[in-house]
Coordinates of C-alpha atoms in Angstrom, one line a residue:
X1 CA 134.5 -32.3 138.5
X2 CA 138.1 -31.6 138.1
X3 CA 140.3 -30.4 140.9
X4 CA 141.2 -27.4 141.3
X5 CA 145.0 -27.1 142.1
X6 CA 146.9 -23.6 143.6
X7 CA 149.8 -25.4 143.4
X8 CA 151.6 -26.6 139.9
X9 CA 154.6 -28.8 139.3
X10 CA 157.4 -27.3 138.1
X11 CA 160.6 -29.0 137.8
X12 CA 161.2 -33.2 139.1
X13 CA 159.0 -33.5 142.1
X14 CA 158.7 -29.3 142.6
X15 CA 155.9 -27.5 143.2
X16 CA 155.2 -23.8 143.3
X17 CA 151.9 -21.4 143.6
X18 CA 150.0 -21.5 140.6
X19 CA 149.9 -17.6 140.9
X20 CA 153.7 -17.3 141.0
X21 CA 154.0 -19.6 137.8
X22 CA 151.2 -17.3 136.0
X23 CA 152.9 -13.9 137.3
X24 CA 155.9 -15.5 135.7
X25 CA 154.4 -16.0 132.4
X26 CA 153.2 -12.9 132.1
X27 CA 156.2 -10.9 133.1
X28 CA 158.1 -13.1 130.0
X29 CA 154.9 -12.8 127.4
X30 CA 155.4 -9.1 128.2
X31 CA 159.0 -9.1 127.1
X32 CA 158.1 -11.5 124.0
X33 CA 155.5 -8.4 123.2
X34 CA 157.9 -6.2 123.7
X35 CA 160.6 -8.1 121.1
X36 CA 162.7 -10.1 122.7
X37 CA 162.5 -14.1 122.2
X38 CA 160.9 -16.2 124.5
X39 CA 164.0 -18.6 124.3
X40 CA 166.1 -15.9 125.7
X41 CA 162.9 -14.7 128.2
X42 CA 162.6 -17.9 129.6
X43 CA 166.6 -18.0 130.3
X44 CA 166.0 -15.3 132.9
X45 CA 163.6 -17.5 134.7
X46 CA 164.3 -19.6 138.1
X47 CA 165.4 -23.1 136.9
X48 CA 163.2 -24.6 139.0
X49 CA 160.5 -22.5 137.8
X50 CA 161.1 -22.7 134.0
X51 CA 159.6 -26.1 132.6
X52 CA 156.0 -25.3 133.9
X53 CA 156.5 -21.8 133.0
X54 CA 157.8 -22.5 129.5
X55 CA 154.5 -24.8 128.9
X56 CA 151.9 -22.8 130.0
X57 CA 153.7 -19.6 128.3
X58 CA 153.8 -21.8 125.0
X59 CA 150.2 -22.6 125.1
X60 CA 149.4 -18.8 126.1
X61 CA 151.3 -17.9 123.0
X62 CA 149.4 -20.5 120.5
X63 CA 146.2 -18.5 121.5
X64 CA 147.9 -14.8 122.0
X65 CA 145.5 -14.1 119.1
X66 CA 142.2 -15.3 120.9
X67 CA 143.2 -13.4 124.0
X68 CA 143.8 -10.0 122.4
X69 CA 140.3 -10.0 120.5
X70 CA 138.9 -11.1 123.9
X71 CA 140.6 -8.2 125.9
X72 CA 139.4 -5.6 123.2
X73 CA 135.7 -7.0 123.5
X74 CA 136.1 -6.9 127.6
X75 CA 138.0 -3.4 128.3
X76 CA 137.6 -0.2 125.8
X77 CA 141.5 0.7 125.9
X78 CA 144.4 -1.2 126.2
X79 CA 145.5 -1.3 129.2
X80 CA 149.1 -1.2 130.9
X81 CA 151.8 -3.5 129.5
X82 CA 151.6 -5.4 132.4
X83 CA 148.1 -6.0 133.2
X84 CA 147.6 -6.5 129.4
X85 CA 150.0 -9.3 129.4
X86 CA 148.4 -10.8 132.5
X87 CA 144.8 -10.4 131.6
X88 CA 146.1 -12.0 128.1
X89 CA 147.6 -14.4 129.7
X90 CA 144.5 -16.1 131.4
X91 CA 142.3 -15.6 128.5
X92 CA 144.7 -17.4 126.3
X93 CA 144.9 -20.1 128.5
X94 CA 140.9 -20.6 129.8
X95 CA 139.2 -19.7 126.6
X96 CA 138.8 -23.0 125.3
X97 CA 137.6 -25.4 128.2
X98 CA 138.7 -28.8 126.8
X99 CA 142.2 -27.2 126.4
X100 CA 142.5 -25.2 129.6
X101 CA 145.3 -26.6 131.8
X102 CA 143.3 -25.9 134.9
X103 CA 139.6 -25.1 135.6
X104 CA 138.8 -21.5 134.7
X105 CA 137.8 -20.2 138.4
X106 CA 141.0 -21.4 139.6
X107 CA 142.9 -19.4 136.7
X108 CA 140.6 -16.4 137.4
X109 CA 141.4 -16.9 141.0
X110 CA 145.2 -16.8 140.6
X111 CA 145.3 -14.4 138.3
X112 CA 143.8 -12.1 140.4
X113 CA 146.9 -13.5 143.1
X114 CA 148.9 -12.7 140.7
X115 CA 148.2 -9.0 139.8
X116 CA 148.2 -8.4 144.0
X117 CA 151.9 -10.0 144.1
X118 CA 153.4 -8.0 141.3
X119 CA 154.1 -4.2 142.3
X120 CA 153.3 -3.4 138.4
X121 CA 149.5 -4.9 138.6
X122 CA 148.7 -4.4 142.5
X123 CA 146.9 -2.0 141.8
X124 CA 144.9 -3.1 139.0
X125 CA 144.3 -6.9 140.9
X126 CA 140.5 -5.4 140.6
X127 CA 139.9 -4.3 137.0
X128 CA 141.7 -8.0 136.1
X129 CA 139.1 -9.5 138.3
X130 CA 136.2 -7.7 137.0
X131 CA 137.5 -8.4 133.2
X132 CA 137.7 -12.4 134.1
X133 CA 134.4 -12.7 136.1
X134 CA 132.8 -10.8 132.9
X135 CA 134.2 -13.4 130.8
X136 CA 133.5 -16.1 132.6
X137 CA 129.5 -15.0 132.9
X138 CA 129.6 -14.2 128.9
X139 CA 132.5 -16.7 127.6
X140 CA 129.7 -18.2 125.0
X141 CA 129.0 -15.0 123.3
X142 CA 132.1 -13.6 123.8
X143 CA 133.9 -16.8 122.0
X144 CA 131.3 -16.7 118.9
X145 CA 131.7 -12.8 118.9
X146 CA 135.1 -13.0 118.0
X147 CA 134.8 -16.2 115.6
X148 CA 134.7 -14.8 112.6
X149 CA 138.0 -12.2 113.6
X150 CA 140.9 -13.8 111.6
X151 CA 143.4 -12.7 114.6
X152 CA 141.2 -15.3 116.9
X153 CA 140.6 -17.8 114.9
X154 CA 144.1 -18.1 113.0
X155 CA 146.2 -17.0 116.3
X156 CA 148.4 -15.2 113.9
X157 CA 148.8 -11.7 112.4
X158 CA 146.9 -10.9 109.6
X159 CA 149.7 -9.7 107.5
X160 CA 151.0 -13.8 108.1
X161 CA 147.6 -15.5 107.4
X162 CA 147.4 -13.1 103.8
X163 CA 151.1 -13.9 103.4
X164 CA 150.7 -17.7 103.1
X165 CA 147.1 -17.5 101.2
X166 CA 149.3 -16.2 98.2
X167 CA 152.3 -18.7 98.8
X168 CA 150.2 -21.5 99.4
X169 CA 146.3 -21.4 98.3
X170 CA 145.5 -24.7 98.7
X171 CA 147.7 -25.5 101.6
X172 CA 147.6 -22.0 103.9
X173 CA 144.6 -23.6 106.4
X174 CA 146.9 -26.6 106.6
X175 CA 150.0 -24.6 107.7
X176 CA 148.4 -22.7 110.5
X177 CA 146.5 -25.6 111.9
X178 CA 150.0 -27.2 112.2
X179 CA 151.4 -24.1 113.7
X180 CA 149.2 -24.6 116.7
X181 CA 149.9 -28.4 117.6
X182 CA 152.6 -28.9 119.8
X183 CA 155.8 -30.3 118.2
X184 CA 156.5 -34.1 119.3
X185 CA 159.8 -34.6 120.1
X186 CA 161.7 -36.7 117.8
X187 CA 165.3 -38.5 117.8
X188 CA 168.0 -38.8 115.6
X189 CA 169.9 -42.0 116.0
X190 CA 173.7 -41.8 115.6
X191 CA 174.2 -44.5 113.5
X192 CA 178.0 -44.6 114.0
X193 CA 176.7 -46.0 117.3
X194 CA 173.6 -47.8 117.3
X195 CA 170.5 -48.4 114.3
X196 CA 167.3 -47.2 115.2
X197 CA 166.3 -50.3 115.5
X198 CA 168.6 -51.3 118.6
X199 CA 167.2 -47.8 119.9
X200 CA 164.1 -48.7 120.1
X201 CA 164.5 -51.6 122.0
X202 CA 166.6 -50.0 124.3
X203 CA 163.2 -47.3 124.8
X204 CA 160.4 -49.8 125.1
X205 CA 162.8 -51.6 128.0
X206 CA 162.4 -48.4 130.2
X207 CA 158.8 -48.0 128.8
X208 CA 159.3 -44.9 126.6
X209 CA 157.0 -45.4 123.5
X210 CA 158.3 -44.6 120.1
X211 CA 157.8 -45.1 116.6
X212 CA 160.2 -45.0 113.2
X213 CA 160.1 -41.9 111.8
X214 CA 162.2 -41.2 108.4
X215 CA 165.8 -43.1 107.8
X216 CA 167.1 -42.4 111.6
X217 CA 164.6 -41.2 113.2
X218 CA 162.5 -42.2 116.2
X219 CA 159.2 -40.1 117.3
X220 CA 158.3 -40.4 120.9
X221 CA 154.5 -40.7 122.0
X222 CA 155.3 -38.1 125.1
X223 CA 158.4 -36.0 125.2
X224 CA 160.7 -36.9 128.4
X225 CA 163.8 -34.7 129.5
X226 CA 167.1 -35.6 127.5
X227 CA 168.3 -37.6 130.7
X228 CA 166.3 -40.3 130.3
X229 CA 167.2 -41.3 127.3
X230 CA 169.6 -44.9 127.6
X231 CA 173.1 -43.3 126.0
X232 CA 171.9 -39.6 125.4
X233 CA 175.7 -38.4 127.4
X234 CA 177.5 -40.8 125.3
X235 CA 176.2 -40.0 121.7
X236 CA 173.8 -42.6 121.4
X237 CA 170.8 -40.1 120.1
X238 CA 170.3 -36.2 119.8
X239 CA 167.2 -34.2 119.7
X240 CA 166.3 -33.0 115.7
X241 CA 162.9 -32.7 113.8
X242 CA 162.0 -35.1 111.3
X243 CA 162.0 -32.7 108.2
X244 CA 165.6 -31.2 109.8
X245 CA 167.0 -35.1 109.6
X246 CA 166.7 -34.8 105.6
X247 CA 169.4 -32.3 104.9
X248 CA 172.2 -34.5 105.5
X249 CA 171.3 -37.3 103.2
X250 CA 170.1 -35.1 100.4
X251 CA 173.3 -33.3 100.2
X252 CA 175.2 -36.0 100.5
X253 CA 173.5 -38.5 97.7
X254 CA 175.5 -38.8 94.9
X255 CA 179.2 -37.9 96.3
X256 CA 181.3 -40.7 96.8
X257 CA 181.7 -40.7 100.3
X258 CA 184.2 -42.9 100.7
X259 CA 186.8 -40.4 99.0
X260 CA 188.0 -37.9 100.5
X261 CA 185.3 -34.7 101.2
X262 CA 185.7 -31.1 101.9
X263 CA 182.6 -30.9 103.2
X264 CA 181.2 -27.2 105.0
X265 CA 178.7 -26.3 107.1
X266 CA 177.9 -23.1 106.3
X267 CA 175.4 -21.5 109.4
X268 CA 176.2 -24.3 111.7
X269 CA 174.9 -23.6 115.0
X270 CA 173.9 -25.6 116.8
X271 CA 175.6 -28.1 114.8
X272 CA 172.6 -30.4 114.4
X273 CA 173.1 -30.7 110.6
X274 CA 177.2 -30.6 111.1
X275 CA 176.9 -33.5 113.2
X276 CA 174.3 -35.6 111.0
X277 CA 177.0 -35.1 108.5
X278 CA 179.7 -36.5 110.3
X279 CA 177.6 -39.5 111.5
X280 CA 176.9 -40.7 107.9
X281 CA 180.8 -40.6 107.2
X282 CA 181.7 -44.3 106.4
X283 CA 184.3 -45.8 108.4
X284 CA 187.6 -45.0 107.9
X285 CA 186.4 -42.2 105.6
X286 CA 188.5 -38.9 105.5
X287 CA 186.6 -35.6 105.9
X288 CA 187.4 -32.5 106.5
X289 CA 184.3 -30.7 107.6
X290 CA 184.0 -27.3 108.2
X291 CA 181.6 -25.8 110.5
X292 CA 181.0 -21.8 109.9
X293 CA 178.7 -19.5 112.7
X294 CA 178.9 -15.9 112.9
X295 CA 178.0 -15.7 116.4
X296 CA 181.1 -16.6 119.1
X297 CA 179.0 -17.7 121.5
X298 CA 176.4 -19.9 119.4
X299 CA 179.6 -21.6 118.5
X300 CA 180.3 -23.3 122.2
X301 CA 177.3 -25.2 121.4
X302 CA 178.6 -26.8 118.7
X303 CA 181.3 -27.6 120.2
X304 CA 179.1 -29.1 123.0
X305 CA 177.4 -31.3 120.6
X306 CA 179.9 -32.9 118.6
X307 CA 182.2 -33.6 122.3
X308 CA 179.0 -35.3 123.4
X309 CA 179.0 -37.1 120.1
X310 CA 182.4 -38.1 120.1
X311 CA 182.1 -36.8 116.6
X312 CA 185.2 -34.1 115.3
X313 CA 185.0 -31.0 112.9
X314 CA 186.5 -27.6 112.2
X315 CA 184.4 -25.3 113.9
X316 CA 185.4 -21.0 112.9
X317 CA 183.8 -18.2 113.9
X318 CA 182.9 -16.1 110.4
X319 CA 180.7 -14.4 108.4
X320 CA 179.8 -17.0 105.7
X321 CA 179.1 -14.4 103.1
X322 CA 182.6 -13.2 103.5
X323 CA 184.9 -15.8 102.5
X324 CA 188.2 -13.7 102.0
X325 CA 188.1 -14.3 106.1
X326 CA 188.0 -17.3 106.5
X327 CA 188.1 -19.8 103.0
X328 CA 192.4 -20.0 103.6
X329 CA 191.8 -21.0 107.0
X330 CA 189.3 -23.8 106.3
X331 CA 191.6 -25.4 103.8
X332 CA 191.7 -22.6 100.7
X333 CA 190.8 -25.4 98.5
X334 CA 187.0 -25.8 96.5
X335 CA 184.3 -27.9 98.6
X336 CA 182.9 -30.9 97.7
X337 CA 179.3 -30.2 99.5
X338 CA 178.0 -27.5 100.7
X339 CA 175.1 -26.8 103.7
X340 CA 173.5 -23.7 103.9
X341 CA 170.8 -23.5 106.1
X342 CA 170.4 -19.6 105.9
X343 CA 168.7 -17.5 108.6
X344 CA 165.3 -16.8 107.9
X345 CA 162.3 -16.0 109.5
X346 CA 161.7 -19.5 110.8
X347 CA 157.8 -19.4 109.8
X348 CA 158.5 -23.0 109.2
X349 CA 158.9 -24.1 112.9
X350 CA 156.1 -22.1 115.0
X351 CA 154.6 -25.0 116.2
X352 CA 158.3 -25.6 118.5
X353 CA 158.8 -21.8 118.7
X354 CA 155.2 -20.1 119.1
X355 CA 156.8 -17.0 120.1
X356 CA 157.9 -16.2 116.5
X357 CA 154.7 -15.8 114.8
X358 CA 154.4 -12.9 117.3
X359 CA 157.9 -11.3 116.6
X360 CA 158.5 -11.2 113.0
X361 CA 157.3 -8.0 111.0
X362 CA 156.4 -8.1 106.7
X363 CA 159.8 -6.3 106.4
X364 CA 161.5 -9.0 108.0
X365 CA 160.6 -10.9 104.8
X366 CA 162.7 -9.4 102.3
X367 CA 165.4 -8.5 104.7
X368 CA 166.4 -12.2 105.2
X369 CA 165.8 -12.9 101.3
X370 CA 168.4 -10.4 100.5
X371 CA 170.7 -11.9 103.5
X372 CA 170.2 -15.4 102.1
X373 CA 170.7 -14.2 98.0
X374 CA 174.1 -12.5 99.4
X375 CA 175.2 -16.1 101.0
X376 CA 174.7 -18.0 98.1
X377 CA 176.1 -15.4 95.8
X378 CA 179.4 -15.7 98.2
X379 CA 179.5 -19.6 98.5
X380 CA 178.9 -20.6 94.8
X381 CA 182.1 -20.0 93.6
X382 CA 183.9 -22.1 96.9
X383 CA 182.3 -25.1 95.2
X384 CA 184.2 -27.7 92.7
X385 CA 182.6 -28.3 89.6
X386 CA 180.4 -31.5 90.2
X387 CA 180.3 -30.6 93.8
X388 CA 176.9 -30.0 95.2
X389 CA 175.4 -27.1 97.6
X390 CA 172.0 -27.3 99.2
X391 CA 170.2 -24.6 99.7
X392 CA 167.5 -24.7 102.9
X393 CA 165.7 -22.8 105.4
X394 CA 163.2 -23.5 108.0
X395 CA 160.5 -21.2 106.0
X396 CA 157.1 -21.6 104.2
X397 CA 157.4 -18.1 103.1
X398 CA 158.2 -18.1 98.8
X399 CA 160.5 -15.5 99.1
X400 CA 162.8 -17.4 100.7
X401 CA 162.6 -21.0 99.4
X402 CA 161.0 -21.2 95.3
X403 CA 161.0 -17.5 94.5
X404 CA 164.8 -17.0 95.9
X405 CA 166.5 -20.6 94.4
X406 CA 164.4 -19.3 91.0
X407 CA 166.5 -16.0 91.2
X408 CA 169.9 -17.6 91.4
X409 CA 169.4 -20.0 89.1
X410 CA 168.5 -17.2 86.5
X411 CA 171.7 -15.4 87.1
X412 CA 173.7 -18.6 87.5
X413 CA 174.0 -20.6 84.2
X414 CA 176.2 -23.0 85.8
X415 CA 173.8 -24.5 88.0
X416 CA 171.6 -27.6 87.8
X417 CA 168.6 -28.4 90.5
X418 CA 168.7 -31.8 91.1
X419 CA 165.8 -33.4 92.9
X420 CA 165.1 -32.2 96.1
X421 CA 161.6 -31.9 98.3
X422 CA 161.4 -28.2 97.6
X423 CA 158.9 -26.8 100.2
X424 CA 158.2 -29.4 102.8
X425 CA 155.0 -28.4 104.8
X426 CA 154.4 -28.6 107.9
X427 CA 152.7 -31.6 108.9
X428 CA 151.1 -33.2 112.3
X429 CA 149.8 -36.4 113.8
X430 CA 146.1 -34.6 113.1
X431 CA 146.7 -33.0 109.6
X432 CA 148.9 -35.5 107.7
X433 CA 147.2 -35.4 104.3
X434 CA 146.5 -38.3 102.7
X435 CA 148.8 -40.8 101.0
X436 CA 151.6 -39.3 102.4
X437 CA 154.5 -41.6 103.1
X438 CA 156.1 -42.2 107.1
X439 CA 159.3 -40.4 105.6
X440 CA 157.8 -37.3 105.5
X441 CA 155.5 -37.3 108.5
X442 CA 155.3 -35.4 111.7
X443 CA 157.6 -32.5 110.6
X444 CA 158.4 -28.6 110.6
X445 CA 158.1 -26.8 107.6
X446 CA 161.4 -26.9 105.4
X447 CA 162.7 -25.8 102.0
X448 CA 165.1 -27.4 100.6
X449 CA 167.2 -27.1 96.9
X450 CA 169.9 -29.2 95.9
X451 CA 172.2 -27.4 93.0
X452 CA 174.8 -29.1 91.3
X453 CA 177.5 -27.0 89.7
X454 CA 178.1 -28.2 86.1
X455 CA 181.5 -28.6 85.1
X456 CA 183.4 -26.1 83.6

């Protein structure tokens, strides 16, 4: 029989009551619920506090669905924000024994410890206790009740599941079972420093297990915290999904890169791809690569990450779609390549950001396709003839990968798609379909268009 622990681990040798770390979880699901991402929820949680916090409010997210066809089976109204989010909270994370992160009568018990510690639940410690204990006498025919209910067994809103059955038909189930696995963490080498195979070594002598993933890339068996990597602080490595690591190369092959490049970034933050760029520059190379990000203060970050790279670019703070403001001041001459890795909905990462399945809305949709038709409208004519742009986002959604490169290359005669993966599905250590090559494996979902402009 497993233990059953009051107290969790929360940050490097740390421990605090389970209840506070549930109380905690429910208080930032809330806010999720309410609109607001859990990225920025979890930034107004206790440092020490926030690692276990973060994982059990991501696996409380991955079964959000579950839990609120659960709560409408145990009570007959919804109840208060609060106690919804708390009594959600413990369903989503003790429905499914083998997955539970602590035996279910020590969740019930500290849920209930956490309603009497929160001024906002106090006095509703006893409905959440009565609603557990009921599920805990009836959880067998309260799980096969609520089967067949797409919400509980998809764990995502109906209006998504219908979304990607038109999109994808024989790929949707594949999608959403991705969705739900927990992203590995995966490295990109900076091979201006090291090759992934001198990484490796330098992992399996600390006894961190890894394997080759794509060109530069390394997947690790269990994530660890940034710190322990050997040469993280000086460049050696950074953080970036496999299926991410493939925009640099693909817009890149084909240029001579050992002329010189105006090369631009054009959403940049965090400056992942800007930096990928940079570290595929051959020596002694000259580039001049601009990085573009609307937001002033997503812009310190990358900043942060090309310092820690030792890695140099020009990073402005613009609208990309507006180029009168900016196109002078990154040169005011035609680019060579062009990134744009447009905002979207992000349907394409859930699995590393379970939160957003939860806050996007059908209207979002078209919203962001008309945001991402007026950025490539804009850019198109900043490139040289021969020069190459590629168009991506982290989407499976149609309307903003196929369906929107389709429309500009009807109204843009002057276009050629070159090869490129297209829509690159999401795909895990447990659903990699068959016959599918390491490049590819272990990723987020992607699109990705590369459009060469013919010459005049």
């Amino acid at each position: 029989m497993r233990q059953a622990p009051t107290q969790a681990r929360t940050d490097a040798g740390a421990t605090a009551p389970l209840w506070q770390l549930l109380a905690t979880v429910a208080s930032t699901l809330q806010s999720v619920l309410a609109g607001r991402s859990a990225t920025a929820a979890l930034e107004t949680v206790a440092p020490s506090l926030r690692p276990g916090v973060q994982s059990l409010l991501y696996q409380t997210l991955r079964s959000l669905g579950r839990a609120q066809v659960l709560r409408s089976r145990l009570v007959a109204r919804t109840p208060p924000p609060p106690v919804d989010a708390l009594l959600c909270t413990a369903l989503a994370l003790c429905w499914h024994e083998a997955k539970a992160p602590y035996p279910a009568h020590t969740l019930l018990h500290q849920t209930v410890e956490a309603a009497k510690h929160r001024p906002a639940t106090r006095a509703q410690a006893g409905f959440v206790n009565a609603c557990l204990r009921r599920f805990l006498r009836e959880r067998a025919a309260l799980i096969a009740a609520t089967d067949a209910d797409p919400l509980a067994h998809w764990n995502h809103p109906p209006w998504w599941v219908r979304r990607l059955q038109i999109d994808h038909p024989q790929a949707w189930q594949q999608i959403l079972q991705a969705a739900d696995a927990p992203a590995p963490m995966v490295l990109r080498v900076n091979q201006q420093k090291c090759t992934p195979a001198q990484y490796l070594q330098a992992l399996e002598a600390i006894n961190i297990e890894a394997s080759p993933v794509g060109v530069s890339g390394l997947v690790l068996r269990r994530p660890v915290p940034v710190q322990q990597l050997p040469g993280f602080e000086a460049g050696w490595v950074s953080v970036q999904d496999a299926g991410a690591q493939l925009a640099a190369p693909l817009l890149l092959q084909g240029l001579n890169l050992h002329a010189p490049l105006r090369v631009l970034d054009a959403c940049a933050a965090p400056g992942g791809k800007t930096a990928h760029l940079l570290e595929l520059a051959p020596p002694g190379a000259s580039w001049h690569v601009t990085a573009l990000e609307v937001d002033a203060a997503r812009s310190g970050r990358i900043h942060a990450n090309l310092a820690r790279l030792g890695l140099h670019a020009q990073v402005l703070v613009a609208d990309a779609a507006c180029p009168q403001d900016w196109w002078r001041q990154s040169g005011g001459l035609p680019f060579d390549a062009i990134l744009l890795d447009a905002p979207c909905t992000a349907s394409g990462i859930v699995r590393r950001h379970p939160d957003v399945r939860w806050l996007r809305r059908p209207t979002d949709i078209d919203q962001l396709a008309a945001q991402q038709a007026r950025l490539l409208n804009a850019l198109w004519p900043l490139l040289r003839p021969g020069g190459r742009l590629l168009y991506c986002t982290c989407s499976v959604f149609r309307a903003e990968g196929e369906d929107q490169v389709q429309m500009f290359l009807a109204h843009h005669k002057d276009a050629a798609r070159m090869p490129a993966p297209g829509h690159l599905l999401p795909t895990s250590a447990d659903n990699r379909p068959t016959g599918q090559d390491d490049t590819h494996y272990d990723h987020d979902g992607f699109f990705y268009a590369l459009l060469e402009k013919k010459p005049a």
